[in-house]
Amino acid sequence: MERTTSIERLYTLGNYKNIKFGNIIDGIPQELWLRPEVMGSLSFLLMVSVEADFRTYQKLNQEIGGLSLEESLEKLSDMRDDTYREIQDLITNGEIKDE
């Protein structure tokens, strides 16, 4: 029997705006979820990961905050395309190629 553990966190951005981040670990075998120290470490990992995701969001928001809509869209599109290429390289070659 396997288990899942997850976390969701709602961050307030101000002006009645919120953003929600979450993370999940699926397929935890019974021999691990019966050990409280393992589950505690997994929960901590989820919390740290969600916090890191939010900080990455804040950094990205700062990077594009001063740009025009067109410039920010171009920058985000480039970042998305680079990430797709990295994922493709990881899947096909097992590594990310330096550009």
Short mmCIF file of N, CA and C in Angstrom, two decimals, residues 6-94:
data_model
loop_
_atom_site.label_atom_id
_atom_site.label_comp_id
_atom_site.label_asym_id
_atom_site.label_seq_id
_atom_site.Cartn_x
_atom_site.Cartn_y
_atom_site.Cartn_z
N SER A 6 1.12 15.91 0.77
CA SER A 6 1.13 17.13 -0.03
C SER A 6 1.04 18.35 0.88
N ILE A 7 1.30 19.50 0.28
CA ILE A 7 1.20 20.76 0.99
C ILE A 7 0.69 21.81 0.01
N GLU A 8 -0.11 22.73 0.52
CA GLU A 8 -0.54 23.89 -0.24
C GLU A 8 -0.34 25.09 0.65
N ARG A 9 0.12 26.18 0.06
CA ARG A 9 0.31 27.40 0.83
C ARG A 9 -0.21 28.56 0.02
N LEU A 10 -0.98 29.40 0.68
CA LEU A 10 -1.55 30.59 0.06
C LEU A 10 -0.74 31.80 0.51
N TYR A 11 -0.20 32.53 -0.45
CA TYR A 11 0.59 33.72 -0.16
C TYR A 11 -0.24 34.95 -0.54
N THR A 12 -0.19 35.97 0.29
CA THR A 12 -0.87 37.22 0.01
C THR A 12 0.09 38.15 -0.72
N LEU A 13 -0.37 38.67 -1.85
CA LEU A 13 0.46 39.57 -2.65
C LEU A 13 0.10 41.03 -2.40
N GLY A 14 -0.97 41.27 -1.68
CA GLY A 14 -1.43 42.63 -1.44
C GLY A 14 -2.57 42.98 -2.38
N ASN A 15 -3.28 44.05 -2.05
CA ASN A 15 -4.41 44.51 -2.88
C ASN A 15 -5.39 43.38 -3.18
N TYR A 16 -5.66 42.56 -2.18
CA TYR A 16 -6.61 41.45 -2.29
C TYR A 16 -6.22 40.42 -3.34
N LYS A 17 -4.93 40.34 -3.64
CA LYS A 17 -4.43 39.34 -4.58
C LYS A 17 -3.70 38.26 -3.79
N ASN A 18 -3.93 37.03 -4.17
CA ASN A 18 -3.27 35.89 -3.55
C ASN A 18 -2.72 34.98 -4.63
N ILE A 19 -1.76 34.16 -4.23
CA ILE A 19 -1.24 33.13 -5.12
C ILE A 19 -1.04 31.87 -4.29
N LYS A 20 -1.37 30.74 -4.88
CA LYS A 20 -1.27 29.47 -4.17
C LYS A 20 -0.21 28.60 -4.83
N PHE A 21 0.66 28.05 -3.99
CA PHE A 21 1.66 27.10 -4.45
C PHE A 21 1.44 25.78 -3.72
N GLY A 22 1.75 24.70 -4.38
CA GLY A 22 1.60 23.39 -3.76
C GLY A 22 2.64 22.43 -4.28
N ASN A 23 2.78 21.34 -3.54
CA ASN A 23 3.72 20.30 -3.93
C ASN A 23 3.19 18.98 -3.40
N ILE A 24 3.55 17.90 -4.05
CA ILE A 24 3.03 16.59 -3.67
C ILE A 24 4.12 15.54 -3.85
N ILE A 25 4.15 14.59 -2.95
CA ILE A 25 4.99 13.40 -3.10
C ILE A 25 4.04 12.22 -3.12
N ASP A 26 4.09 11.47 -4.19
CA ASP A 26 3.16 10.38 -4.43
C ASP A 26 3.90 9.04 -4.39
N GLY A 27 3.19 8.00 -4.05
CA GLY A 27 3.75 6.65 -4.11
C GLY A 27 4.72 6.32 -3.00
N ILE A 28 4.47 6.84 -1.80
CA ILE A 28 5.35 6.55 -0.66
C ILE A 28 5.03 5.15 -0.16
N PRO A 29 6.00 4.23 -0.17
CA PRO A 29 5.73 2.86 0.27
C PRO A 29 5.42 2.80 1.77
N GLN A 30 4.65 1.79 2.14
CA GLN A 30 4.20 1.63 3.53
C GLN A 30 5.37 1.60 4.51
N GLU A 31 6.46 0.93 4.14
CA GLU A 31 7.58 0.84 5.08
C GLU A 31 8.20 2.21 5.38
N LEU A 32 7.97 3.19 4.50
CA LEU A 32 8.46 4.54 4.77
C LEU A 32 7.43 5.39 5.51
N TRP A 33 6.15 5.31 5.09
CA TRP A 33 5.18 6.18 5.76
C TRP A 33 4.85 5.73 7.17
N LEU A 34 5.25 4.53 7.55
CA LEU A 34 5.09 4.08 8.93
C LEU A 34 6.20 4.62 9.84
N ARG A 35 7.20 5.24 9.25
CA ARG A 35 8.31 5.80 10.03
C ARG A 35 8.13 7.31 10.17
N PRO A 36 7.77 7.80 11.37
CA PRO A 36 7.50 9.23 11.57
C PRO A 36 8.67 10.13 11.17
N GLU A 37 9.90 9.69 11.37
CA GLU A 37 11.04 10.54 11.03
C GLU A 37 11.14 10.74 9.52
N VAL A 38 10.78 9.72 8.75
CA VAL A 38 10.79 9.84 7.29
C VAL A 38 9.68 10.79 6.85
N MET A 39 8.49 10.61 7.38
CA MET A 39 7.37 11.47 7.00
C MET A 39 7.62 12.91 7.42
N GLY A 40 8.25 13.10 8.58
CA GLY A 40 8.60 14.45 9.02
C GLY A 40 9.57 15.11 8.06
N SER A 41 10.56 14.36 7.61
CA SER A 41 11.53 14.90 6.65
C SER A 41 10.88 15.19 5.30
N LEU A 42 9.97 14.32 4.87
CA LEU A 42 9.27 14.57 3.61
C LEU A 42 8.39 15.81 3.71
N SER A 43 7.72 15.99 4.84
CA SER A 43 6.89 17.18 5.05
C SER A 43 7.75 18.44 5.02
N PHE A 44 8.90 18.38 5.68
CA PHE A 44 9.82 19.52 5.68
C PHE A 44 10.29 19.83 4.26
N LEU A 45 10.61 18.79 3.50
CA LEU A 45 11.03 18.97 2.11
C LEU A 45 9.95 19.67 1.30
N LEU A 46 8.69 19.27 1.49
CA LEU A 46 7.59 19.91 0.78
C LEU A 46 7.48 21.39 1.16
N MET A 47 7.59 21.69 2.46
CA MET A 47 7.49 23.09 2.90
C MET A 47 8.60 23.94 2.30
N VAL A 48 9.82 23.43 2.33
CA VAL A 48 10.96 24.17 1.79
C VAL A 48 10.81 24.35 0.28
N SER A 49 10.34 23.33 -0.40
CA SER A 49 10.15 23.41 -1.86
C SER A 49 9.11 24.46 -2.23
N VAL A 50 8.00 24.49 -1.50
CA VAL A 50 6.96 25.48 -1.79
C VAL A 50 7.48 26.89 -1.52
N GLU A 51 8.21 27.06 -0.44
CA GLU A 51 8.78 28.38 -0.13
C GLU A 51 9.77 28.80 -1.21
N ALA A 52 10.60 27.87 -1.68
CA ALA A 52 11.55 28.18 -2.76
C ALA A 52 10.82 28.54 -4.05
N ASP A 53 9.72 27.85 -4.34
CA ASP A 53 8.93 28.18 -5.53
C ASP A 53 8.37 29.59 -5.44
N PHE A 54 7.90 29.98 -4.26
CA PHE A 54 7.37 31.33 -4.08
C PHE A 54 8.47 32.37 -4.25
N ARG A 55 9.65 32.10 -3.70
CA ARG A 55 10.77 33.05 -3.84
C ARG A 55 11.20 33.15 -5.31
N THR A 56 11.17 32.05 -6.02
CA THR A 56 11.49 32.07 -7.45
C THR A 56 10.46 32.91 -8.20
N TYR A 57 9.19 32.77 -7.83
CA TYR A 57 8.13 33.59 -8.42
C TYR A 57 8.41 35.07 -8.17
N GLN A 58 8.76 35.42 -6.93
CA GLN A 58 9.05 36.82 -6.59
C GLN A 58 10.21 37.35 -7.42
N LYS A 59 11.27 36.55 -7.55
CA LYS A 59 12.44 36.97 -8.33
C LYS A 59 12.07 37.18 -9.79
N LEU A 60 11.32 36.25 -10.35
CA LEU A 60 10.88 36.37 -11.73
C LEU A 60 10.01 37.61 -11.91
N ASN A 61 9.13 37.85 -10.97
CA ASN A 61 8.25 39.01 -11.02
C ASN A 61 9.06 40.31 -11.00
N GLN A 62 10.13 40.35 -10.21
CA GLN A 62 11.00 41.53 -10.17
C GLN A 62 11.73 41.72 -11.49
N GLU A 63 12.18 40.62 -12.08
CA GLU A 63 12.92 40.70 -13.34
C GLU A 63 12.09 41.29 -14.46
N ILE A 64 10.82 40.95 -14.51
CA ILE A 64 9.98 41.42 -15.61
C ILE A 64 9.11 42.61 -15.21
N GLY A 65 9.15 42.98 -13.94
CA GLY A 65 8.28 44.05 -13.43
C GLY A 65 8.45 45.38 -14.11
N GLY A 66 9.67 45.76 -14.46
CA GLY A 66 9.91 47.05 -15.08
C GLY A 66 9.83 47.04 -16.59
N LEU A 67 9.56 45.90 -17.17
CA LEU A 67 9.51 45.78 -18.62
C LEU A 67 8.12 46.09 -19.15
N SER A 68 8.07 46.46 -20.41
CA SER A 68 6.76 46.63 -21.06
C SER A 68 6.11 45.26 -21.21
N LEU A 69 4.83 45.25 -21.50
CA LEU A 69 4.11 44.00 -21.68
C LEU A 69 4.75 43.15 -22.77
N GLU A 70 5.10 43.80 -23.88
CA GLU A 70 5.72 43.07 -24.99
C GLU A 70 7.09 42.51 -24.60
N GLU A 71 7.90 43.32 -23.92
CA GLU A 71 9.23 42.86 -23.50
C GLU A 71 9.14 41.72 -22.49
N SER A 72 8.20 41.84 -21.56
CA SER A 72 8.07 40.78 -20.55
C SER A 72 7.58 39.49 -21.19
N LEU A 73 6.67 39.59 -22.15
CA LEU A 73 6.19 38.40 -22.84
C LEU A 73 7.33 37.73 -23.61
N GLU A 74 8.16 38.54 -24.26
CA GLU A 74 9.30 37.99 -25.00
C GLU A 74 10.28 37.29 -24.05
N LYS A 75 10.57 37.92 -22.92
CA LYS A 75 11.50 37.33 -21.94
C LYS A 75 10.93 36.02 -21.39
N LEU A 76 9.64 36.02 -21.04
CA LEU A 76 9.01 34.80 -20.52
C LEU A 76 8.98 33.70 -21.57
N SER A 77 8.72 34.05 -22.82
CA SER A 77 8.71 33.06 -23.90
C SER A 77 10.10 32.45 -24.08
N ASP A 78 11.13 33.29 -24.03
CA ASP A 78 12.51 32.79 -24.14
C ASP A 78 12.83 31.84 -22.98
N MET A 79 12.44 32.22 -21.78
CA MET A 79 12.70 31.38 -20.60
C MET A 79 11.97 30.04 -20.72
N ARG A 80 10.73 30.10 -21.18
CA ARG A 80 9.94 28.87 -21.37
C ARG A 80 10.59 27.97 -22.41
N ASP A 81 11.01 28.56 -23.54
CA ASP A 81 11.65 27.77 -24.60
C ASP A 81 12.96 27.14 -24.12
N ASP A 82 13.76 27.91 -23.38
CA ASP A 82 15.00 27.37 -22.81
C ASP A 82 14.71 26.20 -21.88
N THR A 83 13.68 26.33 -21.07
CA THR A 83 13.32 25.26 -20.13
C THR A 83 12.85 24.02 -20.87
N TYR A 84 12.05 24.20 -21.92
CA TYR A 84 11.63 23.06 -22.73
C TYR A 84 12.84 22.33 -23.31
N ARG A 85 13.81 23.10 -23.82
CA ARG A 85 15.02 22.48 -24.39
C ARG A 85 15.81 21.73 -23.32
N GLU A 86 15.92 22.31 -22.13
CA GLU A 86 16.62 21.62 -21.04
C GLU A 86 15.94 20.30 -20.69
N ILE A 87 14.62 20.33 -20.61
CA ILE A 87 13.87 19.10 -20.30
C ILE A 87 14.06 18.07 -21.40
N GLN A 88 13.99 18.52 -22.65
CA GLN A 88 14.19 17.60 -23.77
C GLN A 88 15.58 16.98 -23.72
N ASP A 89 16.61 17.79 -23.44
CA ASP A 89 17.97 17.26 -23.34
C ASP A 89 18.10 16.28 -22.19
N LEU A 90 17.48 16.57 -21.07
CA LEU A 90 17.52 15.66 -19.92
C LEU A 90 16.87 14.32 -20.26
N ILE A 91 15.76 14.38 -20.96
CA ILE A 91 15.04 13.15 -21.31
C ILE A 91 15.82 12.33 -22.34
N THR A 92 16.34 12.99 -23.36
CA THR A 92 17.01 12.24 -24.42
C THR A 92 18.46 11.89 -24.10
N ASN A 93 19.17 12.79 -23.42
CA ASN A 93 20.60 12.57 -23.18
C ASN A 93 20.96 12.37 -21.72
N GLY A 94 20.05 12.67 -20.85
CA GLY A 94 20.34 12.56 -19.43
C GLY A 94 21.16 13.71 -18.87
#
